[in-house]
Structure formats: structure tokens, C-alpha cells
Amino acid sequence: MSTTTRTLLASALTLGLALSSSAAFAQDAAAKSPPKTDHSAMTHADRHDSNEPVTDSWITAKVKADLLASSNVPGTEVKVETVNGVVSLSGTVATKAEHDKAIATAKGIKGVTRVDAAALKVSAAKR
């Protein structure tokens, strides 16, 4: 994938996330029911509500865009969520190097206070 294509894809993702965040704010918080999931598999983002949703949305979009623009990380395979500046990464990457690069990329974004990568797995075939 060329650099121009990656840049356009990252820009489109950032714009889409920015536009979709306004719809998320319009939802009634009382209508949300807590997720029914195994607590041991929950990330920081699953256990907390954000006090800074606009900042968190920007961080999420920026981390995702940087992952997509990186040639060393499969950005489409990594899910990014942010709550109160804590970025949670989940999904599966092929190598430990991709895992470490995804964490380093997230840590390099302004506003990130911590990165939770407990749910970001390295595929068993290429450890």
C-alpha cells in the first residue's frame, strides 16, 4: 500500500471517527445497559466511562490514523478505545515487534496517559 493511500485512508478514518462521535454523545446514557462480558477479558475502556469524551475521541482517532499510516503495524487489525486518556488496544497482530510498535505508537500521542495492551495478542503461529 503506498504512502499516499495510507495517508488518505488515515484521513478518512479520522474524519469518520470525528463525525460519528457527535452521534455517540446524542445517545441517552440511561438507555445503555452494562456490557455482559467476562470481567477477566475486559479492558480499561470497558470498565470506565470517560470524563473527557472529546479529548478521548481525538486520541482514539489519532492513534488509529497513526497505526494505519505505519508500515510496521496492521492498523486494520488493532481496535483502539480511549477513556480518560488511557488507550486500550485489542486485536491480534502477527509478531511481537508489531505488538511493541502498536504500544509505542499509542504512547507517542499527546494526551495519552497510559496504554493498556492486555487484549492485544500476538498470533500463536508467529510468536
XYZ file of N, CA, C and O in Angstrom:
508
model
N 0.851 -1.157 0.000
C 0.000 0.000 0.000
C 0.907 1.233 0.000
O 1.807 1.337 0.806
N 0.667 2.155 -0.866
C 1.523 3.334 -0.985
C 1.286 4.299 0.178
O 0.267 4.254 0.863
N 2.239 5.185 0.374
C 2.137 6.171 1.449
C 0.940 7.076 1.244
O 0.227 7.419 2.188
N 0.686 7.458 0.003
C -0.460 8.316 -0.297
C -1.767 7.611 0.056
O -2.660 8.208 0.658
N -1.858 6.340 -0.287
C -3.065 5.577 0.017
C -3.253 5.464 1.520
O -4.355 5.642 2.034
N -2.166 5.187 2.242
C -2.252 5.083 3.699
C -2.679 6.417 4.312
O -3.487 6.459 5.232
N -2.128 7.500 3.806
C -2.462 8.828 4.326
C -3.930 9.140 4.076
O -4.629 9.653 4.960
N -4.411 8.856 2.878
C -5.827 9.095 2.568
C -6.728 8.232 3.434
O -7.757 8.703 3.933
N -6.346 6.966 3.631
C -7.129 6.066 4.460
C -7.157 6.563 5.907
O -8.206 6.594 6.547
N -6.022 6.993 6.406
C -5.944 7.513 7.773
C -6.781 8.788 7.916
O -7.482 8.967 8.916
N -6.728 9.657 6.930
C -7.512 10.894 6.972
C -9.006 10.593 6.945
O -9.787 11.207 7.678
N -9.404 9.646 6.112
C -10.816 9.281 6.020
C -11.297 8.678 7.342
O -12.397 8.979 7.806
N -10.474 7.845 7.956
C -10.832 7.255 9.239
C -10.969 8.328 10.308
O -11.921 8.328 11.086
N -10.029 9.253 10.355
C -10.074 10.330 11.339
C -11.340 11.158 11.175
O -12.031 11.471 12.149
N -11.672 11.513 9.942
C -12.882 12.288 9.682
C -14.125 11.494 10.092
O -15.033 12.031 10.727
N -14.160 10.212 9.746
C -15.305 9.379 10.091
C -15.495 9.258 11.594
O -16.617 9.350 12.105
N -14.398 9.080 12.321
C -14.492 8.992 13.774
C -14.955 10.308 14.381
O -15.744 10.334 15.324
N -14.452 11.414 13.853
C -14.845 12.721 14.366
C -16.340 12.968 14.136
O -17.041 13.485 15.016
N -16.836 12.603 12.973
C -18.245 12.815 12.668
C -19.143 11.864 13.446
O -20.233 12.234 13.872
N -18.693 10.634 13.654
C -19.527 9.669 14.367
C -19.553 9.919 15.862
O -20.476 9.499 16.542
N -18.556 10.617 16.391
C -18.541 10.867 17.835
C -19.697 11.760 18.264
O -20.199 11.632 19.370
N -20.145 12.657 17.390
C -21.268 13.518 17.762
C -22.540 12.701 17.936
O -23.360 13.007 18.803
N -22.712 11.651 17.159
C -23.885 10.794 17.320
C -23.817 10.027 18.630
O -24.829 9.796 19.279
N -22.623 9.651 19.046
C -22.470 8.925 20.299
C -22.856 9.798 21.483
O -23.415 9.313 22.466
N -22.560 11.103 21.421
C -22.901 11.999 22.504
C -24.407 12.215 22.602
O -24.919 12.543 23.662
N -25.118 12.030 21.515
C -26.547 12.271 21.495
C -27.339 11.130 22.121
O -28.504 11.287 22.443
N -26.724 9.978 22.302
C -27.433 8.843 22.873
C -27.707 9.077 24.353
O -26.933 9.682 25.066
N -28.827 8.573 24.799
C -29.220 8.700 26.199
C -28.387 7.732 27.041
O -28.429 6.541 26.844
N -27.643 8.258 27.995
C -26.777 7.426 28.824
C -27.575 6.420 29.640
O -27.108 5.326 29.926
N -28.806 6.784 30.018
C -29.625 5.878 30.819
C -30.087 4.674 30.007
O -30.399 3.627 30.563
N -30.123 4.802 28.700
C -30.583 3.711 27.850
C -29.515 2.643 27.662
O -29.808 1.543 27.217
N -28.287 2.959 28.014
C -27.203 1.988 27.857
C -27.268 0.965 28.973
O -27.440 1.301 30.127
N -27.105 -0.277 28.611
C -27.010 -1.312 29.632
C -25.555 -1.751 29.708
O -24.838 -1.705 28.718
N -25.104 -2.169 30.881
C -23.698 -2.551 31.001
C -23.395 -3.766 30.127
O -24.251 -4.620 29.918
N -22.172 -3.821 29.598
C -21.821 -4.946 28.733
C -21.830 -6.253 29.515
O -21.407 -6.295 30.663
N -22.342 -7.297 28.891
C -22.369 -8.612 29.520
C -21.190 -9.394 28.953
O -21.284 -9.995 27.902
N -20.104 -9.345 29.684
C -18.887 -9.973 29.211
C -18.097 -10.520 30.386
O -18.320 -10.154 31.535
N -17.188 -11.375 30.098
C -16.293 -11.952 31.089
C -15.403 -10.842 31.641
O -14.684 -10.192 30.901
N -15.449 -10.602 32.934
C -14.691 -9.492 33.531
C -13.192 -9.639 33.344
O -12.484 -8.648 33.271
N -12.696 -10.849 33.256
C -11.258 -11.026 33.074
C -10.811 -10.584 31.681
O -9.641 -10.289 31.464
N -11.735 -10.522 30.732
C -11.404 -10.112 29.369
C -11.665 -8.632 29.127
O -11.450 -8.138 28.029
N -12.125 -7.911 30.144
C -12.468 -6.503 29.978
C -11.220 -5.632 29.961
O -10.273 -5.871 30.699
N -11.232 -4.619 29.111
C -10.143 -3.649 29.050
C -10.480 -2.466 29.960
O -11.589 -2.357 30.480
N -9.540 -1.572 30.114
C -9.767 -0.356 30.898
C -10.984 0.399 30.359
O -11.811 0.896 31.121
N -11.098 0.462 29.026
C -12.209 1.187 28.401
C -13.550 0.541 28.716
O -14.563 1.230 28.819
N -13.577 -0.786 28.900
C -14.828 -1.462 29.222
C -15.293 -1.168 30.644
O -16.477 -1.195 30.936
N -14.357 -0.888 31.543
C -14.687 -0.727 32.956
C -14.912 0.716 33.379
O -15.304 0.965 34.511
N -14.661 1.683 32.517
C -14.744 3.084 32.918
C -15.485 3.920 31.880
O -15.418 3.637 30.694
N -16.164 4.963 32.376
C -16.758 5.963 31.498
C -15.791 7.133 31.424
O -15.056 7.414 32.368
N -15.806 7.834 30.329
C -14.858 8.922 30.125
C -15.368 10.232 30.696
O -16.529 10.587 30.545
N -14.457 10.962 31.339
C -14.765 12.310 31.786
C -14.400 13.333 30.715
O -14.732 14.493 30.833
N -13.658 12.905 29.679
C -13.184 13.791 28.625
C -13.463 13.173 27.253
O -12.540 12.813 26.528
N -14.746 13.044 26.861
C -15.063 12.345 25.627
C -14.494 12.995 24.364
O -14.111 12.299 23.438
N -14.439 14.313 24.294
C -13.920 14.952 23.080
C -12.432 14.679 22.954
O -11.938 14.281 21.909
N -11.687 14.852 24.017
C -10.265 14.583 24.003
C -10.016 13.109 23.713
O -9.143 12.762 22.931
N -10.786 12.231 24.334
C -10.628 10.804 24.119
C -10.920 10.415 22.670
O -10.236 9.574 22.093
N -11.927 11.041 22.077
C -12.239 10.767 20.669
C -11.076 11.176 19.767
O -10.722 10.458 18.829
N -10.493 12.320 20.069
C -9.355 12.779 19.277
C -8.184 11.821 19.430
O -7.535 11.468 18.440
N -7.895 11.390 20.662
C -6.787 10.457 20.895
C -7.021 9.160 20.133
O -6.122 8.646 19.459
N -8.238 8.624 20.216
C -8.559 7.380 19.512
C -8.345 7.535 18.017
O -7.714 6.687 17.373
N -8.849 8.614 17.445
C -8.702 8.849 16.009
C -7.234 9.003 15.626
O -6.786 8.456 14.601
N -6.470 9.708 16.431
C -5.056 9.937 16.134
C -4.252 8.644 16.231
O -3.426 8.348 15.365
N -4.495 7.843 17.267
C -3.792 6.565 17.408
C -4.125 5.661 16.224
O -3.237 5.068 15.604
N -5.407 5.559 15.892
C -5.829 4.687 14.789
C -5.217 5.160 13.471
O -4.727 4.344 12.679
N -5.238 6.465 13.231
C -4.664 7.005 11.994
C -3.165 6.716 11.920
O -2.649 6.327 10.867
N -2.460 6.886 13.032
C -1.020 6.610 13.041
C -0.725 5.131 12.842
O 0.246 4.765 12.185
N -1.569 4.258 13.402
C -1.387 2.823 13.190
C -1.616 2.467 11.723
O -0.876 1.662 11.144
N -2.630 3.074 11.115
C -2.903 2.809 9.702
C -1.785 3.328 8.800
O -1.473 2.719 7.785
N -1.184 4.446 9.184
C -0.113 5.034 8.371
C 1.220 4.314 8.563
O 2.119 4.440 7.733
N 1.350 3.539 9.621
C 2.593 2.827 9.904
C 2.738 1.616 8.992
O 1.789 0.884 8.750
N 3.945 1.417 8.515
C 4.186 0.244 7.671
C 4.495 -0.988 8.515
O 4.555 -2.095 7.993
N 4.672 -0.811 9.824
C 5.076 -1.914 10.688
C 3.947 -2.503 11.523
O 4.177 -3.439 12.271
N 2.751 -1.945 11.424
C 1.628 -2.418 12.234
C 0.399 -2.551 11.337
O 0.079 -1.632 10.597
N -0.315 -3.689 11.422
C -1.555 -3.821 10.648
C -2.683 -3.058 11.346
O -3.423 -3.612 12.164
N -2.797 -1.767 11.046
C -3.753 -0.897 11.717
C -5.191 -1.365 11.642
O -5.980 -1.081 12.544
N -5.543 -2.091 10.608
C -6.918 -2.574 10.480
C -7.198 -3.731 11.438
O -8.350 -4.066 11.663
N -6.160 -4.335 12.002
C -6.327 -5.475 12.912
C -6.327 -5.064 14.383
O -6.530 -5.895 15.247
N -6.075 -3.785 14.662
C -5.967 -3.315 16.038
C -7.141 -2.391 16.355
O -7.342 -1.377 15.689
N -7.916 -2.752 17.387
C -9.022 -1.926 17.847
C -8.480 -0.961 18.894
O -7.693 -1.349 19.757
N -8.903 0.296 18.825
C -8.413 1.328 19.736
C -9.602 1.964 20.456
O -10.567 2.373 19.822
N -9.530 2.013 21.784
C -10.527 2.704 22.594
C -9.785 3.572 23.598
O -8.709 3.186 24.067
N -10.344 4.728 23.937
C -9.701 5.626 24.891
C -10.710 6.096 25.929
O -11.812 6.521 25.573
N -10.332 6.007 27.203
C -11.152 6.502 28.308
C -10.233 7.249 29.261
O -9.277 6.668 29.791
N -10.526 8.535 29.443
C -9.742 9.386 30.350
C -8.250 9.349 30.040
O -7.416 9.313 30.939
N -7.911 9.319 28.765
C -6.512 9.345 28.353
C -5.833 7.998 28.341
O -4.685 7.878 27.910
N -6.510 6.948 28.805
C -5.942 5.600 28.796
C -6.386 4.904 27.516
O -7.573 4.702 27.286
N -5.414 4.545 26.682
C -5.700 3.895 25.403
C -5.693 2.384 25.606
O -4.730 1.830 26.146
N -6.770 1.721 25.182
C -6.853 0.264 25.234
C -6.726 -0.262 23.808
O -7.482 0.140 22.922
N -5.758 -1.144 23.606
C -5.535 -1.772 22.307
C -5.983 -3.221 22.392
O -5.683 -3.913 23.374
N -6.698 -3.683 21.365
C -7.116 -5.080 21.332
C -7.052 -5.578 19.891
O -6.977 -4.793 18.958
N -7.092 -6.886 19.754
C -6.996 -7.496 18.442
C -5.821 -8.456 18.398
O -5.278 -8.846 19.438
N -5.424 -8.818 17.196
C -4.323 -9.762 17.022
C -3.359 -9.234 15.975
O -3.773 -8.795 14.903
N -2.070 -9.278 16.318
C -1.014 -8.906 15.379
C -0.148 -10.132 15.138
O -0.168 -11.094 15.907
N 0.640 -10.092 14.078
C 1.406 -11.263 13.677
C 2.665 -11.487 14.507
O 3.047 -12.635 14.743
N 3.304 -10.416 14.950
C 4.591 -10.574 15.633
C 4.665 -9.729 16.896
O 3.904 -8.775 17.064
N 5.628 -10.067 17.746
C 5.883 -9.284 18.960
C 6.343 -7.875 18.590
O 5.997 -6.902 19.263
N 7.089 -7.753 17.485
C 7.543 -6.437 17.035
C 6.356 -5.543 16.679
O 6.348 -4.351 17.013
N 5.333 -6.091 16.009
C 4.125 -5.322 15.680
C 3.395 -4.928 16.969
O 2.890 -3.813 17.085
N 3.333 -5.838 17.920
C 2.711 -5.580 19.219
C 3.401 -4.402 19.900
O 2.745 -3.439 20.341
N 4.731 -4.460 19.979
C 5.504 -3.406 20.635
C 5.397 -2.077 19.891
O 5.323 -1.013 20.511
N 5.372 -2.116 18.553
C 5.255 -0.899 17.748
C 3.887 -0.245 17.970
O 3.785 0.985 18.047
N 2.827 -1.047 18.078
C 1.483 -0.501 18.321
C 1.450 0.220 19.669
O 0.902 1.325 19.784
N 2.065 -0.370 20.677
C 2.107 0.258 22.001
C 2.913 1.556 21.944
O 2.483 2.589 22.464
N 4.077 1.507 21.304
C 4.928 2.702 21.200
C 4.211 3.817 20.436
O 4.310 4.992 20.805
N 3.482 3.457 19.383
C 2.736 4.447 18.599
C 1.688 5.127 19.476
O 1.562 6.350 19.474
N 0.942 4.340 20.236
C -0.095 4.896 21.113
C 0.524 5.783 22.198
O 0.011 6.868 22.494
N 1.624 5.348 22.781
C 2.276 6.128 23.840
C 2.801 7.464 23.322
O 2.934 8.414 24.083
N 3.089 7.540 22.023
C 3.636 8.756 21.439
C 2.615 9.839 21.142
O 2.980 10.935 20.715
N 1.340 9.574 21.366
C 0.283 10.537 21.067
C 0.065 11.459 22.263
O -0.046 11.011 23.401
N -0.016 12.756 21.999
C -0.256 13.749 23.041
C -1.578 13.450 23.740
O -2.594 13.196 23.093
N -1.567 13.483 25.065
C -2.779 13.250 25.845
C -2.921 11.836 26.369
O -3.747 11.570 27.240
N -2.122 10.908 25.850
C -2.192 9.521 26.311
C -1.482 9.429 27.661
O -0.311 9.794 27.784
N -2.200 8.957 28.670
C -1.605 8.831 29.999
C -1.072 7.424 30.252
O -0.140 7.245 31.022
N -1.694 6.427 29.593
C -1.280 5.040 29.775
C -1.811 4.229 28.603
O -2.812 4.598 27.994
N -1.151 3.112 28.305
C -1.626 2.210 27.256
C -1.883 0.843 27.875
O -0.995 0.256 28.493
N -3.107 0.355 27.702
C -3.500 -0.980 28.167
C -3.538 -1.883 26.938
O -4.424 -1.758 26.100
N -2.553 -2.773 26.830
C -2.474 -3.666 25.677
C -2.691 -5.114 26.075
O -2.275 -6.026 25.358
N -3.353 -5.347 27.199
C -3.595 -6.712 27.672
C -4.410 -7.527 26.664
O -4.251 -8.746 26.567
N -5.269 -6.862 25.908
C -6.124 -7.563 24.948
C -5.529 -7.573 23.533
O -6.162 -8.039 22.599
N -4.312 -7.063 23.372
C -3.634 -7.088 22.067
C -2.751 -8.328 22.051
O -1.757 -8.407 22.776
N -3.116 -9.295 21.245
C -2.458 -10.592 21.232
C -1.546 -10.750 20.012
O -1.810 -10.185 18.959
N -0.511 -11.565 20.192
C 0.363 -11.963 19.097
C -0.126 -13.331 18.639
O -0.320 -14.229 19.462
N -0.348 -13.488 17.335
C -0.872 -14.765 16.836
C 0.102 -15.876 17.181
O 1.324 -15.719 17.119
N -0.439 -17.018 17.573
C 0.361 -18.146 18.038
C 1.299 -18.674 16.967
O 2.367 -19.199 17.267
N 0.955 -18.518 15.705
C 1.747 -19.071 14.613
C 3.098 -18.384 14.459
O 4.056 -18.992 14.012
N 3.209 -17.104 14.834
C 4.432 -16.349 14.550
C 5.074 -15.757 15.795
O 5.735 -14.741 15.721
N 4.883 -16.314 16.938
C 5.491 -15.783 18.175
C 6.949 -15.950 18.064
O 7.817 -15.369 18.344
